[in-house]
Amino acid sequence: MTIAQQKVVTIHYKVTDVASGEVIDSSEGGAPMTYLHGAQNIIPGLEAALEGKQTGDEFEVTVAPEDAYGEYSDERIQKVPHAAFEGVESVEPGMAFTAQTEHGPVNLIVTEVDEAEVTVDANHPLSGKSLAFSVKVDSIRDASEEELAHGHVHGEGGHQH
Ligand code: ZN
């Protein structure tokens, strides 16, 4: 079977930060990743590289930030009043929060705290990074009607609902 739209694909992978050489994530010793191809479940650069591959194929691909987690943007750094953290006992740099916005939930990291304000950064932790993927295609199957309707995989490696 060949990877195309509406296929459920399971891959083994290792992803490395090109600049530092640091391994960011790997399925080695753990569960492989399963995703629905063509449903934007994974970053665009990796999805494009997987198109047309077959079971057992192994390949490497380097993905630029714009096809991964986006460029780092200073506009995603904001200063907010302490009142925005009502109910949090002590706001410290490094804490992660999820903010509800009109565009849906956004993950924020606190980067700086002073008396007047808290600085939060909404950039993805991997934004601005080129990522090198080493991939082996483990299995490919057709997606079910339900999976296509939901836009994600069910069962093993997927949503349990
Ligand atoms: Zn579902």
PDB file of C-alpha atoms and ligand atoms in Angstrom:
ATOM      1  CA  MET A   1       0.000   0.000   0.000  1.00  0.00           C
ATOM      2  CA  THR A   2       1.143   3.533  -0.760  1.00  0.00           C
ATOM      3  CA  ILE A   3       0.731   6.587   1.451  1.00  0.00           C
ATOM      4  CA  ALA A   4      -1.951   8.917   0.096  1.00  0.00           C
ATOM      5  CA  GLN A   5      -4.954  10.913   1.252  1.00  0.00           C
ATOM      6  CA  GLN A   6      -7.261   9.012   3.614  1.00  0.00           C
ATOM      7  CA  LYS A   7      -4.676   6.431   4.666  1.00  0.00           C
ATOM      8  CA  VAL A   8      -3.850   5.732   8.282  1.00  0.00           C
ATOM      9  CA  VAL A   9      -0.071   5.587   8.559  1.00  0.00           C
ATOM     10  CA  THR A  10       2.130   4.301  11.377  1.00  0.00           C
ATOM     11  CA  ILE A  11       5.774   5.425  11.425  1.00  0.00           C
ATOM     12  CA  HIS A  12       8.852   5.000  13.523  1.00  0.00           C
ATOM     13  CA  TYR A  13      10.701   8.282  13.690  1.00  0.00           C
ATOM     14  CA  LYS A  14      13.500  10.279  15.210  1.00  0.00           C
ATOM     15  CA  VAL A  15      13.560  14.061  15.043  1.00  0.00           C
ATOM     16  CA  THR A  16      16.694  16.139  15.573  1.00  0.00           C
ATOM     17  CA  ASP A  17      17.204  19.883  15.942  1.00  0.00           C
ATOM     18  CA  VAL A  18      19.451  20.597  12.932  1.00  0.00           C
ATOM     19  CA  ALA A  19      21.208  23.547  14.590  1.00  0.00           C
ATOM     20  CA  SER A  20      22.150  21.836  17.855  1.00  0.00           C
ATOM     21  CA  GLY A  21      22.132  18.175  16.790  1.00  0.00           C
ATOM     22  CA  GLU A  22      19.964  17.449  19.816  1.00  0.00           C
ATOM     23  CA  VAL A  23      17.436  14.616  19.505  1.00  0.00           C
ATOM     24  CA  ILE A  24      14.056  16.208  20.256  1.00  0.00           C
ATOM     25  CA  ASP A  25      11.852  13.146  20.068  1.00  0.00           C
ATOM     26  CA  SER A  26      12.050   9.535  19.021  1.00  0.00           C
ATOM     27  CA  SER A  27       9.762   6.523  18.898  1.00  0.00           C
ATOM     28  CA  GLU A  28      12.729   4.249  19.589  1.00  0.00           C
ATOM     29  CA  GLY A  29      11.912   2.026  22.544  1.00  0.00           C
ATOM     30  CA  GLY A  30       8.366   3.378  22.575  1.00  0.00           C
ATOM     31  CA  ALA A  31       5.209   3.303  20.543  1.00  0.00           C
ATOM     32  CA  PRO A  32       5.373   4.353  16.890  1.00  0.00           C
ATOM     33  CA  MET A  33       3.255   7.306  15.780  1.00  0.00           C
ATOM     34  CA  THR A  34      -0.033   6.775  13.934  1.00  0.00           C
ATOM     35  CA  TYR A  35      -1.690   9.589  11.995  1.00  0.00           C
ATOM     36  CA  LEU A  36      -4.318  10.222   9.315  1.00  0.00           C
ATOM     37  CA  HIS A  37      -2.596  11.305   6.098  1.00  0.00           C
ATOM     38  CA  GLY A  38      -3.922  14.487   4.501  1.00  0.00           C
ATOM     39  CA  ALA A  39      -5.693  15.665   7.658  1.00  0.00           C
ATOM     40  CA  GLN A  40      -2.946  17.983   8.905  1.00  0.00           C
ATOM     41  CA  ASN A  41      -2.355  15.761  11.930  1.00  0.00           C
ATOM     42  CA  ILE A  42       1.409  16.234  11.528  1.00  0.00           C
ATOM     43  CA  ILE A  43       3.632  19.086  10.344  1.00  0.00           C
ATOM     44  CA  PRO A  44       3.266  19.893   6.621  1.00  0.00           C
ATOM     45  CA  GLY A  45       6.905  19.217   5.682  1.00  0.00           C
ATOM     46  CA  LEU A  46       6.826  15.719   7.116  1.00  0.00           C
ATOM     47  CA  GLU A  47       3.414  14.940   5.650  1.00  0.00           C
ATOM     48  CA  ALA A  48       4.611  16.016   2.184  1.00  0.00           C
ATOM     49  CA  ALA A  49       7.727  13.830   2.483  1.00  0.00           C
ATOM     50  CA  LEU A  50       5.608  10.791   3.404  1.00  0.00           C
ATOM     51  CA  GLU A  51       3.307  11.129   0.380  1.00  0.00           C
ATOM     52  CA  GLY A  52       3.858   8.195  -1.988  1.00  0.00           C
ATOM     53  CA  LYS A  53       6.045   6.188   0.404  1.00  0.00           C
ATOM     54  CA  GLN A  54       5.359   2.490   0.996  1.00  0.00           C
ATOM     55  CA  THR A  55       5.422   0.102   3.931  1.00  0.00           C
ATOM     56  CA  GLY A  56       9.021  -0.536   4.977  1.00  0.00           C
ATOM     57  CA  ASP A  57      10.419   2.580   3.273  1.00  0.00           C
ATOM     58  CA  GLU A  58      13.084   4.422   5.255  1.00  0.00           C
ATOM     59  CA  PHE A  59      14.090   7.996   4.549  1.00  0.00           C
ATOM     60  CA  GLU A  60      15.453  11.184   5.986  1.00  0.00           C
ATOM     61  CA  VAL A  61      14.076  14.657   5.433  1.00  0.00           C
ATOM     62  CA  THR A  62      15.015  18.079   6.728  1.00  0.00           C
ATOM     63  CA  VAL A  63      12.065  20.401   7.268  1.00  0.00           C
ATOM     64  CA  ALA A  64      12.445  24.200   7.397  1.00  0.00           C
ATOM     65  CA  PRO A  65      10.628  26.148  10.150  1.00  0.00           C
ATOM     66  CA  GLU A  66       7.883  27.372   7.812  1.00  0.00           C
ATOM     67  CA  ASP A  67       6.961  23.741   7.039  1.00  0.00           C
ATOM     68  CA  ALA A  68       7.338  22.694  10.669  1.00  0.00           C
ATOM     69  CA  TYR A  69       6.274  24.773  13.675  1.00  0.00           C
ATOM     70  CA  GLY A  70       6.588  28.193  12.047  1.00  0.00           C
ATOM     71  CA  GLU A  71       9.051  31.026  12.358  1.00  0.00           C
ATOM     72  CA  TYR A  72       9.699  32.504  15.771  1.00  0.00           C
ATOM     73  CA  SER A  73       7.744  35.766  16.052  1.00  0.00           C
ATOM     74  CA  ASP A  74       8.272  38.579  18.547  1.00  0.00           C
ATOM     75  CA  GLU A  75       4.605  39.405  18.059  1.00  0.00           C
ATOM     76  CA  ARG A  76       3.715  36.269  19.992  1.00  0.00           C
ATOM     77  CA  ILE A  77       5.390  37.661  23.090  1.00  0.00           C
ATOM     78  CA  GLN A  78       3.037  39.671  25.265  1.00  0.00           C
ATOM     79  CA  LYS A  79       2.987  41.401  28.607  1.00  0.00           C
ATOM     80  CA  VAL A  80      -0.153  40.717  30.612  1.00  0.00           C
ATOM     81  CA  PRO A  81      -1.279  41.906  34.039  1.00  0.00           C
ATOM     82  CA  HIS A  82      -0.947  39.617  37.043  1.00  0.00           C
ATOM     83  CA  ALA A  83      -4.752  39.678  37.233  1.00  0.00           C
ATOM     84  CA  ALA A  84      -4.784  37.391  34.163  1.00  0.00           C
ATOM     85  CA  PHE A  85      -3.423  34.621  36.420  1.00  0.00           C
ATOM     86  CA  GLU A  86      -6.159  34.800  39.007  1.00  0.00           C
ATOM     87  CA  GLY A  87      -6.189  31.668  41.130  1.00  0.00           C
ATOM     88  CA  VAL A  88      -2.532  30.826  40.461  1.00  0.00           C
ATOM     89  CA  GLU A  89      -0.650  31.116  43.728  1.00  0.00           C
ATOM     90  CA  SER A  90       2.763  31.971  42.336  1.00  0.00           C
ATOM     91  CA  VAL A  91       3.525  32.746  38.687  1.00  0.00           C
ATOM     92  CA  GLU A  92       7.089  31.762  37.807  1.00  0.00           C
ATOM     93  CA  PRO A  93       9.168  31.809  34.621  1.00  0.00           C
ATOM     94  CA  GLY A  94       8.934  28.474  32.824  1.00  0.00           C
ATOM     95  CA  MET A  95       5.327  27.787  33.793  1.00  0.00           C
ATOM     96  CA  ALA A  96       3.066  26.681  30.948  1.00  0.00           C
ATOM     97  CA  PHE A  97      -0.530  27.788  30.583  1.00  0.00           C
ATOM     98  CA  THR A  98      -3.285  27.348  28.053  1.00  0.00           C
ATOM     99  CA  ALA A  99      -5.109  30.560  27.189  1.00  0.00           C
ATOM    100  CA  GLN A 100      -8.557  30.506  25.573  1.00  0.00           C
ATOM    101  CA  THR A 101      -8.628  32.930  22.659  1.00  0.00           C
ATOM    102  CA  GLU A 102     -11.060  33.648  19.839  1.00  0.00           C
ATOM    103  CA  HIS A 103      -8.841  31.440  17.645  1.00  0.00           C
ATOM    104  CA  GLY A 104      -8.998  28.520  20.092  1.00  0.00           C
ATOM    105  CA  PRO A 105      -6.631  27.428  22.849  1.00  0.00           C
ATOM    106  CA  VAL A 106      -3.062  28.741  22.754  1.00  0.00           C
ATOM    107  CA  ASN A 107      -0.191  27.375  24.803  1.00  0.00           C
ATOM    108  CA  LEU A 108       1.852  29.995  26.595  1.00  0.00           C
ATOM    109  CA  ILE A 109       5.113  29.863  28.500  1.00  0.00           C
ATOM    110  CA  VAL A 110       5.868  32.457  31.178  1.00  0.00           C
ATOM    111  CA  THR A 111       9.267  33.931  30.371  1.00  0.00           C
ATOM    112  CA  GLU A 112       9.538  36.841  32.800  1.00  0.00           C
ATOM    113  CA  VAL A 113       7.734  38.050  35.918  1.00  0.00           C
ATOM    114  CA  ASP A 114       8.064  41.498  37.414  1.00  0.00           C
ATOM    115  CA  GLU A 115       5.950  43.473  39.867  1.00  0.00           C
ATOM    116  CA  ALA A 116       3.734  45.067  37.272  1.00  0.00           C
ATOM    117  CA  GLU A 117       3.433  42.450  34.564  1.00  0.00           C
ATOM    118  CA  VAL A 118       4.008  38.899  33.399  1.00  0.00           C
ATOM    119  CA  THR A 119       5.674  38.247  30.041  1.00  0.00           C
ATOM    120  CA  VAL A 120       4.280  35.267  28.143  1.00  0.00           C
ATOM    121  CA  ASP A 121       5.523  33.681  24.923  1.00  0.00           C
ATOM    122  CA  ALA A 122       3.022  31.956  22.618  1.00  0.00           C
ATOM    123  CA  ASN A 123       5.644  30.738  20.151  1.00  0.00           C
ATOM    124  CA  HIS A 124       5.743  26.966  19.810  1.00  0.00           C
ATOM    125  CA  PRO A 125       8.856  25.676  21.619  1.00  0.00           C
ATOM    126  CA  LEU A 126      10.074  24.307  18.256  1.00  0.00           C
ATOM    127  CA  SER A 127       9.312  27.449  16.234  1.00  0.00           C
ATOM    128  CA  GLY A 128      12.226  28.822  14.239  1.00  0.00           C
ATOM    129  CA  LYS A 129      13.930  25.429  14.154  1.00  0.00           C
ATOM    130  CA  SER A 130      14.845  23.314  11.155  1.00  0.00           C
ATOM    131  CA  LEU A 131      14.073  19.709  12.014  1.00  0.00           C
ATOM    132  CA  ALA A 132      15.728  16.583  10.622  1.00  0.00           C
ATOM    133  CA  PHE A 133      13.464  13.536  10.572  1.00  0.00           C
ATOM    134  CA  SER A 134      14.579   9.962  10.213  1.00  0.00           C
ATOM    135  CA  VAL A 135      11.524   7.886   9.351  1.00  0.00           C
ATOM    136  CA  LYS A 136      10.591   4.264   8.747  1.00  0.00           C
ATOM    137  CA  VAL A 137       7.098   3.482   7.475  1.00  0.00           C
ATOM    138  CA  ASP A 138       5.729   0.712   9.687  1.00  0.00           C
ATOM    139  CA  SER A 139       2.234   0.174   8.297  1.00  0.00           C
ATOM    140  CA  ILE A 140      -0.444   1.729   6.110  1.00  0.00           C
ATOM    141  CA  ARG A 141      -4.187   1.015   6.080  1.00  0.00           C
ATOM    142  CA  ASP A 142      -7.377   2.605   4.806  1.00  0.00           C
ATOM    143  CA  ALA A 143      -9.082   5.011   7.202  1.00  0.00           C
ATOM    144  CA  SER A 144     -12.614   4.190   8.375  1.00  0.00           C
ATOM    145  CA  GLU A 145     -15.562   6.431   7.522  1.00  0.00           C
ATOM    146  CA  GLU A 146     -15.648   7.537  11.131  1.00  0.00           C
ATOM    147  CA  GLU A 147     -11.951   8.423  11.173  1.00  0.00           C
ATOM    148  CA  LEU A 148     -12.355  10.485   8.003  1.00  0.00           C
ATOM    149  CA  ALA A 149     -15.349  12.296   9.510  1.00  0.00           C
ATOM    150  CA  HIS A 150     -13.397  13.086  12.674  1.00  0.00           C
ATOM    151  CA  GLY A 151     -10.136  13.942  10.902  1.00  0.00           C
ATOM    152  CA  HIS A 152      -8.038  11.707  13.155  1.00  0.00           C
ATOM    153  CA  VAL A 153      -7.169   8.096  13.887  1.00  0.00           C
ATOM    154  CA  HIS A 154      -9.126   5.894  16.263  1.00  0.00           C
ATOM    155  CA  GLY A 155      -7.969   2.817  18.163  1.00  0.00           C
ATOM    156  CA  GLU A 156      -4.331   1.942  18.753  1.00  0.00           C
ATOM    157  CA  GLY A 157      -2.139   5.042  18.658  1.00  0.00           C
ATOM    158  CA  GLY A 158      -5.181   7.250  18.093  1.00  0.00           C
ATOM    159  CA  HIS A 159      -8.106   8.816  19.888  1.00  0.00           C
ATOM    160  CA  GLN A 160      -9.790   6.497  22.359  1.00  0.00           C
ATOM    161  CA  HIS A 161     -13.414   7.509  22.101  1.00  0.00           C
TER     162      HIS A 161
HETATM  163 ZN    ZN B   1     -12.685  10.688  16.676  1.00  0.00          ZN
END
